[in-house]
């Protein structure tokens, strides 16, 4: 029984890993501490922003989608987005890339 389990368990992990790698998760705006209920800004819109961070998967998001999302977020404050940088592994594994846009006055 033990031998059978040691052969089956790695196979199950490999299958689950492969399935999770194939999942396509939609890009989203990353907000630091968004779910921290102890934060004084919990569930409140900020008065102003200076940057937008978007988590995405390069296989399921295009540059146009990211730019549109950044325009929407910066536009709420009368600002325009400018691409600043791209980083890896600041977001969950299904959306491992973070694009950071600066929001500047129009």
PDB file of C-alpha atoms in Angstrom:
ATOM      1  CA  UNK A   1       0.000   0.000   0.000  1.00  0.00           C
ATOM      2  CA  UNK A   2       2.792   2.428   0.917  1.00  0.00           C
ATOM      3  CA  UNK A   3       4.642   1.787  -2.354  1.00  0.00           C
ATOM      4  CA  UNK A   4       1.512   2.504  -4.329  1.00  0.00           C
ATOM      5  CA  UNK A   5       0.965   5.793  -2.472  1.00  0.00           C
ATOM      6  CA  UNK A   6       4.537   6.964  -3.106  1.00  0.00           C
ATOM      7  CA  UNK A   7       4.036   6.392  -6.833  1.00  0.00           C
ATOM      8  CA  UNK A   8       0.600   7.997  -6.990  1.00  0.00           C
ATOM      9  CA  UNK A   9       1.211  11.096  -4.879  1.00  0.00           C
ATOM     10  CA  UNK A  10       3.929  12.666  -7.095  1.00  0.00           C
ATOM     11  CA  UNK A  11       1.770  11.998 -10.160  1.00  0.00           C
ATOM     12  CA  UNK A  12      -1.162  13.822  -8.558  1.00  0.00           C
ATOM     13  CA  UNK A  13       1.035  16.835  -7.727  1.00  0.00           C
ATOM     14  CA  UNK A  14       2.397  16.988 -11.259  1.00  0.00           C
ATOM     15  CA  UNK A  15      -1.098  16.881 -12.757  1.00  0.00           C
ATOM     16  CA  UNK A  16      -2.359  19.610 -10.401  1.00  0.00           C
ATOM     17  CA  UNK A  17       0.674  21.789 -11.134  1.00  0.00           C
ATOM     18  CA  UNK A  18       0.179  21.426 -14.881  1.00  0.00           C
ATOM     19  CA  UNK A  19      -3.522  22.255 -14.608  1.00  0.00           C
ATOM     20  CA  UNK A  20      -2.821  25.364 -12.554  1.00  0.00           C
ATOM     21  CA  UNK A  21      -0.227  26.491 -15.100  1.00  0.00           C
ATOM     22  CA  UNK A  22      -2.846  26.282 -17.844  1.00  0.00           C
ATOM     23  CA  UNK A  23      -5.387  28.417 -16.003  1.00  0.00           C
ATOM     24  CA  UNK A  24      -5.996  31.868 -17.432  1.00  0.00           C
ATOM     25  CA  UNK A  25      -6.623  34.428 -14.759  1.00  0.00           C
ATOM     26  CA  UNK A  26      -7.824  37.907 -15.663  1.00  0.00           C
ATOM     27  CA  UNK A  27      -5.551  40.854 -14.851  1.00  0.00           C
ATOM     28  CA  UNK A  28      -6.491  42.942 -11.817  1.00  0.00           C
ATOM     29  CA  UNK A  29      -5.409  46.102 -10.032  1.00  0.00           C
ATOM     30  CA  UNK A  30      -3.227  45.237  -7.048  1.00  0.00           C
ATOM     31  CA  UNK A  31      -3.949  47.305  -3.945  1.00  0.00           C
ATOM     32  CA  UNK A  32      -1.502  46.856  -1.069  1.00  0.00           C
ATOM     33  CA  UNK A  33      -3.316  45.890   2.140  1.00  0.00           C
ATOM     34  CA  UNK A  34      -6.685  45.701   0.386  1.00  0.00           C
ATOM     35  CA  UNK A  35      -7.854  42.884   2.643  1.00  0.00           C
ATOM     36  CA  UNK A  36      -6.250  44.102   5.878  1.00  0.00           C
ATOM     37  CA  UNK A  37      -9.260  44.902   8.053  1.00  0.00           C
ATOM     38  CA  UNK A  38      -7.016  46.680  10.589  1.00  0.00           C
ATOM     39  CA  UNK A  39      -5.913  49.245   8.027  1.00  0.00           C
ATOM     40  CA  UNK A  40      -7.438  52.732   8.461  1.00  0.00           C
ATOM     41  CA  UNK A  41      -8.019  52.787   4.675  1.00  0.00           C
ATOM     42  CA  UNK A  42      -9.809  49.417   4.538  1.00  0.00           C
ATOM     43  CA  UNK A  43     -12.633  49.446   1.962  1.00  0.00           C
ATOM     44  CA  UNK A  44     -12.189  53.181   1.238  1.00  0.00           C
ATOM     45  CA  UNK A  45     -11.339  54.920  -2.026  1.00  0.00           C
ATOM     46  CA  UNK A  46      -8.103  56.920  -1.718  1.00  0.00           C
ATOM     47  CA  UNK A  47      -8.234  60.699  -2.200  1.00  0.00           C
ATOM     48  CA  UNK A  48      -5.354  60.551  -4.694  1.00  0.00           C
ATOM     49  CA  UNK A  49      -2.965  57.991  -6.205  1.00  0.00           C
ATOM     50  CA  UNK A  50       0.506  58.281  -7.674  1.00  0.00           C
ATOM     51  CA  UNK A  51       0.766  54.794  -9.202  1.00  0.00           C
ATOM     52  CA  UNK A  52      -1.250  51.802 -10.393  1.00  0.00           C
ATOM     53  CA  UNK A  53       0.005  48.241 -10.056  1.00  0.00           C
ATOM     54  CA  UNK A  54      -1.603  45.553 -12.209  1.00  0.00           C
ATOM     55  CA  UNK A  55      -1.040  41.821 -11.723  1.00  0.00           C
ATOM     56  CA  UNK A  56      -1.385  39.742 -14.868  1.00  0.00           C
ATOM     57  CA  UNK A  57      -0.391  36.624 -16.735  1.00  0.00           C
ATOM     58  CA  UNK A  58       1.403  37.345 -20.018  1.00  0.00           C
ATOM     59  CA  UNK A  59      -0.526  34.554 -21.731  1.00  0.00           C
ATOM     60  CA  UNK A  60      -3.946  35.989 -20.902  1.00  0.00           C
ATOM     61  CA  UNK A  61      -3.456  39.768 -21.047  1.00  0.00           C
ATOM     62  CA  UNK A  62      -2.390  42.140 -23.788  1.00  0.00           C
ATOM     63  CA  UNK A  63      -0.587  45.454 -23.526  1.00  0.00           C
ATOM     64  CA  UNK A  64      -3.767  47.215 -24.611  1.00  0.00           C
ATOM     65  CA  UNK A  65      -5.779  45.652 -21.777  1.00  0.00           C
ATOM     66  CA  UNK A  66      -3.156  46.689 -19.215  1.00  0.00           C
ATOM     67  CA  UNK A  67      -2.997  50.231 -20.574  1.00  0.00           C
ATOM     68  CA  UNK A  68      -6.801  50.515 -20.593  1.00  0.00           C
ATOM     69  CA  UNK A  69      -6.932  49.365 -16.977  1.00  0.00           C
ATOM     70  CA  UNK A  70      -4.236  51.885 -16.003  1.00  0.00           C
ATOM     71  CA  UNK A  71      -6.051  54.677 -17.904  1.00  0.00           C
ATOM     72  CA  UNK A  72      -9.257  53.834 -16.069  1.00  0.00           C
ATOM     73  CA  UNK A  73      -7.624  53.862 -12.618  1.00  0.00           C
ATOM     74  CA  UNK A  74      -5.533  57.006 -13.178  1.00  0.00           C
ATOM     75  CA  UNK A  75      -8.431  58.705 -14.985  1.00  0.00           C
ATOM     76  CA  UNK A  76     -10.545  58.580 -11.818  1.00  0.00           C
ATOM     77  CA  UNK A  77      -8.177  61.186 -10.393  1.00  0.00           C
ATOM     78  CA  UNK A  78      -7.735  63.271 -13.533  1.00  0.00           C
ATOM     79  CA  UNK A  79      -4.354  61.721 -14.332  1.00  0.00           C
ATOM     80  CA  UNK A  80      -2.724  59.805 -17.179  1.00  0.00           C
ATOM     81  CA  UNK A  81      -0.685  56.596 -16.853  1.00  0.00           C
ATOM     82  CA  UNK A  82       2.952  56.211 -17.872  1.00  0.00           C
ATOM     83  CA  UNK A  83       4.594  52.803 -17.813  1.00  0.00           C
ATOM     84  CA  UNK A  84       7.221  52.658 -15.094  1.00  0.00           C
ATOM     85  CA  UNK A  85       8.402  49.064 -14.626  1.00  0.00           C
ATOM     86  CA  UNK A  86       7.567  45.386 -14.725  1.00  0.00           C
ATOM     87  CA  UNK A  87       8.407  42.974 -11.907  1.00  0.00           C
ATOM     88  CA  UNK A  88       8.069  39.255 -11.297  1.00  0.00           C
ATOM     89  CA  UNK A  89       6.735  37.357  -8.291  1.00  0.00           C
ATOM     90  CA  UNK A  90       5.064  40.219  -6.423  1.00  0.00           C
ATOM     91  CA  UNK A  91       1.679  38.727  -7.297  1.00  0.00           C
ATOM     92  CA  UNK A  92       0.173  35.213  -7.007  1.00  0.00           C
ATOM     93  CA  UNK A  93       1.554  32.432  -9.209  1.00  0.00           C
ATOM     94  CA  UNK A  94      -1.353  32.458 -11.676  1.00  0.00           C
ATOM     95  CA  UNK A  95      -0.715  36.184 -12.318  1.00  0.00           C
ATOM     96  CA  UNK A  96       3.028  36.437 -11.593  1.00  0.00           C
ATOM     97  CA  UNK A  97       3.859  39.669 -13.436  1.00  0.00           C
ATOM     98  CA  UNK A  98       3.260  43.134 -11.978  1.00  0.00           C
ATOM     99  CA  UNK A  99       3.144  46.147 -14.270  1.00  0.00           C
ATOM    100  CA  UNK A 100       3.549  49.485 -12.503  1.00  0.00           C
ATOM    101  CA  UNK A 101       2.270  52.703 -14.065  1.00  0.00           C
ATOM    102  CA  UNK A 102       2.892  56.198 -12.701  1.00  0.00           C
ATOM    103  CA  UNK A 103      -0.182  58.429 -12.610  1.00  0.00           C
ATOM    104  CA  UNK A 104       0.684  62.010 -13.598  1.00  0.00           C
ATOM    105  CA  UNK A 105      -1.476  65.090 -14.040  1.00  0.00           C
ATOM    106  CA  UNK A 106      -2.713  65.663 -17.568  1.00  0.00           C
TER     107      UNK A 106
END
